[in-house]
PDB file of C-alpha atoms and ligand atoms in Angstrom:
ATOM      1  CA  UNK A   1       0.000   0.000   0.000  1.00 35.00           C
ATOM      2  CA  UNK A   2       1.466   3.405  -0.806  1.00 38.00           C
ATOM      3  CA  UNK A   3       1.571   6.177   1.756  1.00 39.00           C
ATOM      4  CA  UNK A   4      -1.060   8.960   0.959  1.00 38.00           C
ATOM      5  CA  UNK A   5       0.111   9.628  -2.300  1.00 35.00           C
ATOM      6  CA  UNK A   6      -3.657  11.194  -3.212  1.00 37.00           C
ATOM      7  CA  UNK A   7      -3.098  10.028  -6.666  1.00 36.00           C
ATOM      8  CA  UNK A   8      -0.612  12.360  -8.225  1.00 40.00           C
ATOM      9  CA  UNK A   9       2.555   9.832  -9.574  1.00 41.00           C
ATOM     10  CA  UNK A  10       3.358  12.830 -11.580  1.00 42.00           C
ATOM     11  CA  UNK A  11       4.196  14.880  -8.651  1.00 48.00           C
ATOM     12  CA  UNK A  12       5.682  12.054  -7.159  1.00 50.00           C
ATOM     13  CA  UNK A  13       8.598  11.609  -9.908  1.00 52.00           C
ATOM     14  CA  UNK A  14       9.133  15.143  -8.923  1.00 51.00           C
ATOM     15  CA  UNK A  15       9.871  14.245  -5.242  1.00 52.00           C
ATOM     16  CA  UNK A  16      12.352  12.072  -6.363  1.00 53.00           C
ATOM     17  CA  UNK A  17      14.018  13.542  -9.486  1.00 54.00           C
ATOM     18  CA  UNK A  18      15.277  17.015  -7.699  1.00 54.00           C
ATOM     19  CA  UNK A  19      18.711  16.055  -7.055  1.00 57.00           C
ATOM     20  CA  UNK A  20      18.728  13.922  -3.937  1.00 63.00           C
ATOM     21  CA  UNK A  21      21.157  11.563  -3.455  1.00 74.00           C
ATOM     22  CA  UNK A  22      20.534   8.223  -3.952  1.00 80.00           C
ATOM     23  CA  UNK A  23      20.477   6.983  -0.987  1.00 83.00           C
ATOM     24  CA  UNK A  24      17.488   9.607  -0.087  1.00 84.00           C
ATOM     25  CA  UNK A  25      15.783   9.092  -3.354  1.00 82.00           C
ATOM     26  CA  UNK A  26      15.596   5.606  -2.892  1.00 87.00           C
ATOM     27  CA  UNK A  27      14.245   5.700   0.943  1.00 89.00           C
ATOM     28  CA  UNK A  28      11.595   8.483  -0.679  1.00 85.00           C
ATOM     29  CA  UNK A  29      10.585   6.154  -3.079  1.00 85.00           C
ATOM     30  CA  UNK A  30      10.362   2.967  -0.745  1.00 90.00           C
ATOM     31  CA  UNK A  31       8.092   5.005   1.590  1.00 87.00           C
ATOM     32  CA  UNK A  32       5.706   6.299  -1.813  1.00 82.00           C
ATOM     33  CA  UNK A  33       5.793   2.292  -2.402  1.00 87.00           C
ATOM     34  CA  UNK A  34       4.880   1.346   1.383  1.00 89.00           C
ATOM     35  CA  UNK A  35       8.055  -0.911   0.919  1.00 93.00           C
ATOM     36  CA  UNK A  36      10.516  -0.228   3.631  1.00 95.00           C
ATOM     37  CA  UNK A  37      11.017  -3.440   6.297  1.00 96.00           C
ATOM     38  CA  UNK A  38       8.666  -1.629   9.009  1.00 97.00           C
ATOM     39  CA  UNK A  39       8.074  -4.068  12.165  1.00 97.00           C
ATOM     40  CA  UNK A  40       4.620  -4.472  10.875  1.00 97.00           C
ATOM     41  CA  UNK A  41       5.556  -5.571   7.380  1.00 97.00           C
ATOM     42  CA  UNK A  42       8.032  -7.804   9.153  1.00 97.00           C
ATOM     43  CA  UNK A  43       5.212  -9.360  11.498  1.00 97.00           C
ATOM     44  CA  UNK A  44       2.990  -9.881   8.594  1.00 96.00           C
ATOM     45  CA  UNK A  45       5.974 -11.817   6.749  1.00 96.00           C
ATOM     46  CA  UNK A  46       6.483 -14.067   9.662  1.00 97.00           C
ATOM     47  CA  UNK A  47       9.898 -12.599  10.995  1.00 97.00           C
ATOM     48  CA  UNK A  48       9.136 -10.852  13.818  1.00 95.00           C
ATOM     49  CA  UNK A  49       6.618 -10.719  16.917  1.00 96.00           C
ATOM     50  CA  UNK A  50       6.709  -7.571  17.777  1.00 96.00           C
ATOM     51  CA  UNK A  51       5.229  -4.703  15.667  1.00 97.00           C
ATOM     52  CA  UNK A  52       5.754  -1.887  17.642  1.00 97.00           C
ATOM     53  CA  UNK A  53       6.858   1.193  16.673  1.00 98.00           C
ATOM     54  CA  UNK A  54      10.787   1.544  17.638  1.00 97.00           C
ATOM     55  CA  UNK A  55      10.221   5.367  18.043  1.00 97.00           C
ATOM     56  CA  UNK A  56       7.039   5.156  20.418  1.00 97.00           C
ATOM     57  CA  UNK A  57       6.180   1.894  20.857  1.00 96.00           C
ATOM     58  CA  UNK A  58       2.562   3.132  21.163  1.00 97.00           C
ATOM     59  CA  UNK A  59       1.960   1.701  17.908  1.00 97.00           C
ATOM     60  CA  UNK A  60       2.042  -0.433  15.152  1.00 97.00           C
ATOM     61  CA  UNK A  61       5.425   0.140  12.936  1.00 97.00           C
ATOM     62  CA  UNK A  62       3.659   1.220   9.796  1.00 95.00           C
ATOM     63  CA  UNK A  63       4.559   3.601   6.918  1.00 91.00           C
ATOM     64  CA  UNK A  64       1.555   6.192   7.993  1.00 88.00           C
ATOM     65  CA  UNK A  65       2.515   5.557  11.225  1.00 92.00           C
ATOM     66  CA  UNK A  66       6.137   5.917  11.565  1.00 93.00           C
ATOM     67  CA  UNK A  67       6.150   9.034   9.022  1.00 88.00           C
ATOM     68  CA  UNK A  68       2.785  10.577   9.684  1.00 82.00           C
ATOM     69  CA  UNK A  69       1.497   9.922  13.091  1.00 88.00           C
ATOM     70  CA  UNK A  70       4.243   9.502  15.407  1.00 93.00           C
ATOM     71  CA  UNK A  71       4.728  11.744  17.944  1.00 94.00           C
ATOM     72  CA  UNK A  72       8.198  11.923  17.287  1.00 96.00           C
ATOM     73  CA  UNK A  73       7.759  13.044  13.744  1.00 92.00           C
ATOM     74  CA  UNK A  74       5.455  14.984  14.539  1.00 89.00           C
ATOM     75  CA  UNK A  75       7.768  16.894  16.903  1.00 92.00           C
ATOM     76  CA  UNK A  76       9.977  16.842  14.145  1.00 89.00           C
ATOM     77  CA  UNK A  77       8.081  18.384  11.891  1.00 85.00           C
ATOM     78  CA  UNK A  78       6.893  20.685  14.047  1.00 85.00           C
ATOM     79  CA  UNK A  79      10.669  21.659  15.169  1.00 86.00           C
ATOM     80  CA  UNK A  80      11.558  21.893  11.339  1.00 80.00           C
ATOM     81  CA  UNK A  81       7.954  24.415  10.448  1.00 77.00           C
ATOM     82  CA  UNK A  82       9.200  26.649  13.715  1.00 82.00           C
ATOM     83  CA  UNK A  83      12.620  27.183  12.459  1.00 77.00           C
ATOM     84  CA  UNK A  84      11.261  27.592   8.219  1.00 71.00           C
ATOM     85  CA  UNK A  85       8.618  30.260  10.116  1.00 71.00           C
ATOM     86  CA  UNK A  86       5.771  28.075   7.980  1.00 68.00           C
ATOM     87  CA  UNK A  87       3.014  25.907   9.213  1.00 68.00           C
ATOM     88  CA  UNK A  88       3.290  22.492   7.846  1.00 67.00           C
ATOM     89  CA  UNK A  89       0.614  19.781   7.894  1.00 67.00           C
ATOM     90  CA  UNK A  90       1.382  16.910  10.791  1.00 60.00           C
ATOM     91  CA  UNK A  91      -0.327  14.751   8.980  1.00 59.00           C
ATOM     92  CA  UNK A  92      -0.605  13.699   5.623  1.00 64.00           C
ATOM     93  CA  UNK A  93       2.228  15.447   3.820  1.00 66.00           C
ATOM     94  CA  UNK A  94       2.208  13.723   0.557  1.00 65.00           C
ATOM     95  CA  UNK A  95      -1.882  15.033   0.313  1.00 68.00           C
ATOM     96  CA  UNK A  96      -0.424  18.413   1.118  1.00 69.00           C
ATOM     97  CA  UNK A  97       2.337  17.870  -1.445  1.00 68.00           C
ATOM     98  CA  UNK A  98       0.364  17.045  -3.895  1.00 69.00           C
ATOM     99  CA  UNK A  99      -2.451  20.134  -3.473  1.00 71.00           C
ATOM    100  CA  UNK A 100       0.357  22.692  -3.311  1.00 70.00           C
ATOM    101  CA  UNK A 101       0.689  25.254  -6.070  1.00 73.00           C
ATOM    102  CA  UNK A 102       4.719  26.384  -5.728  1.00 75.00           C
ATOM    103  CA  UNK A 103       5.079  29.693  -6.832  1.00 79.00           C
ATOM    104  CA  UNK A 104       8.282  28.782  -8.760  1.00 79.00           C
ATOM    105  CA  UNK A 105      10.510  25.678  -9.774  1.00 78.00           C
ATOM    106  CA  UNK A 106      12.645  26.705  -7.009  1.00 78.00           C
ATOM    107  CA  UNK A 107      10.472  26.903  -4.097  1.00 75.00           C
ATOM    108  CA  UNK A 108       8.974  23.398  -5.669  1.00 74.00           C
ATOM    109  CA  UNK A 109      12.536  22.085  -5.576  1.00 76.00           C
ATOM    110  CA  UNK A 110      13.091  23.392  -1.986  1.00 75.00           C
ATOM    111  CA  UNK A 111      10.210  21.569  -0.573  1.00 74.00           C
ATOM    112  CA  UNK A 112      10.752  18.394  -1.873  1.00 76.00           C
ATOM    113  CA  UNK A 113      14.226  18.554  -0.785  1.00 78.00           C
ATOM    114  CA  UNK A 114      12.906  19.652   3.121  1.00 79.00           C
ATOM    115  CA  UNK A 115      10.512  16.727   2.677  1.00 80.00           C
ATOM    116  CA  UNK A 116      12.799  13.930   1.361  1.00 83.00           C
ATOM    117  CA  UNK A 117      15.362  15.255   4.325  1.00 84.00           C
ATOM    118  CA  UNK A 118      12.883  14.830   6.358  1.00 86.00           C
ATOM    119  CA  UNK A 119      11.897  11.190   5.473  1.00 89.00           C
ATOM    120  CA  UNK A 120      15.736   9.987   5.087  1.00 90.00           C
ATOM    121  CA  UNK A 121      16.296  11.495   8.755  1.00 91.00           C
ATOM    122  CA  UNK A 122      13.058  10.022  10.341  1.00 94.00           C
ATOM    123  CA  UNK A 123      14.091   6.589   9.279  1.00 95.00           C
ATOM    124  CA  UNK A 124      17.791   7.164  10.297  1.00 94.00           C
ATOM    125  CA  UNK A 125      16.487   7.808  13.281  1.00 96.00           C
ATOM    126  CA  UNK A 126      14.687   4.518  13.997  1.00 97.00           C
ATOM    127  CA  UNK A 127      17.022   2.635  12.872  1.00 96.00           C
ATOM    128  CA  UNK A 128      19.633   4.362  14.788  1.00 96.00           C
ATOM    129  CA  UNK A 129      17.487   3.654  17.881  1.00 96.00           C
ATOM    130  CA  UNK A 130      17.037  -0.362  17.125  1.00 95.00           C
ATOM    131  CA  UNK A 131      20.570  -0.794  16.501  1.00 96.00           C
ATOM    132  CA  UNK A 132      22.088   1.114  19.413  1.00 96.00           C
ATOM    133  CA  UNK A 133      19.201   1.209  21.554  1.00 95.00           C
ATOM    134  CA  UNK A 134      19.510   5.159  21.434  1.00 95.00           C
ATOM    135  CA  UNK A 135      16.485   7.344  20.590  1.00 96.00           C
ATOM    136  CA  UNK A 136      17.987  10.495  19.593  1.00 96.00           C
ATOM    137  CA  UNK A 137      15.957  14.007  20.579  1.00 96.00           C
ATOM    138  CA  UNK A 138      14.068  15.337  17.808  1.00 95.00           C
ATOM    139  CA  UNK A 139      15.926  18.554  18.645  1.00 94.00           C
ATOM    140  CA  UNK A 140      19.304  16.894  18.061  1.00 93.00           C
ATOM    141  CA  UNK A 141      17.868  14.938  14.630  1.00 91.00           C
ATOM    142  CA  UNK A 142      16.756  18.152  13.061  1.00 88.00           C
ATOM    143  CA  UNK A 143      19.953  20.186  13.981  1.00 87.00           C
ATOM    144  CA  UNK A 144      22.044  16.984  12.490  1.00 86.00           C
ATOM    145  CA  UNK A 145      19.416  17.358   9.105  1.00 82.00           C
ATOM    146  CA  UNK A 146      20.311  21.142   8.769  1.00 79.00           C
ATOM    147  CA  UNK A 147      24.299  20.410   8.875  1.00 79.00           C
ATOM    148  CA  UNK A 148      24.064  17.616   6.796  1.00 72.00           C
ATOM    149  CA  UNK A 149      25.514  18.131   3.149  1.00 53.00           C
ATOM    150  CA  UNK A 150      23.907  15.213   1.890  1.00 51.00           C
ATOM    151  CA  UNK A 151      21.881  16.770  -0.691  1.00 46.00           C
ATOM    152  CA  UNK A 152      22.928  18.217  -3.918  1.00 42.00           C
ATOM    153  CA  UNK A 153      21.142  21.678  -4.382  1.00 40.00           C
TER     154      UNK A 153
HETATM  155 ZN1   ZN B   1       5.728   5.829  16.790  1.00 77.09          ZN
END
């Protein structure tokens, strides 16, 4: 199942095609595609027991989930509209991708470079956390996303 796309593929290929690196394109696309190993895709393929979310463990480990409902991304988010003085959705931010009207190829380029950031550093996150048991402040995560030079503008 893909994540909220709301239909628009076209807009999608943009999300991925604006000079990312790989390495973030790919994640990008694997969360558009619902594909990424979540606990709850590996439950359902019989390799793990537990579902939870590694972030929260309030809840399942899914796609919406993990990048839309979390309360961790949400803080994220949140930290990351504060700083860009904007209000971005919580929820839902391929929907809101895909209704936005970008006043110029730039600004369009911008925001799907904040939101692919975003995604690659969410997931970083998490898997930081299940591999060293560490679950970094969204605070410190967004501050290590702003230094980061890992995207070609
Ligand atoms: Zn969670």
């Amino acid at each position: 199942m893909a994540v909220g796309l709301g239909g628009s593929f076209v807009r999608s290929e943009i999300l991925l095609k604006l000079g990312a690196l790989p390495k973030i394109s790919f994640i990008g696309w694997l969360v558009m595609q619902g594909r990424l190993l979540t606990r709850e895709r590996l439950k359902r393929m019989g390799i793990t027991l537990d579902d939870s979310c590694v972030l929260c463990a309030r809840a399942p480990e899914t796609h919406d989930h993990l990048f839309f409902a979390c309360e961790y991304s949400k803080r994220c988010l949140q930290i990351m509209s504060s700083k860009l003085g904007c209000h971005l959705p919580s929820q839902g931010w391929f929907a809101w991708w895909n209704s936005q009207i970008f006043p110029s190829q730039k600004i369009q380029r911008h925001a799907a470079m904040f939101l692919l950031g975003l995604i690659y550093s969410i997931w970083w996150s998490r898997n930081h956390c299940k591999t060293e048991s560490v679950l970094l402040r969204p605070e410190y995560l967004i501050a290590r996303f702003e230094k980061s030079s890992v995207f070609v503008m």
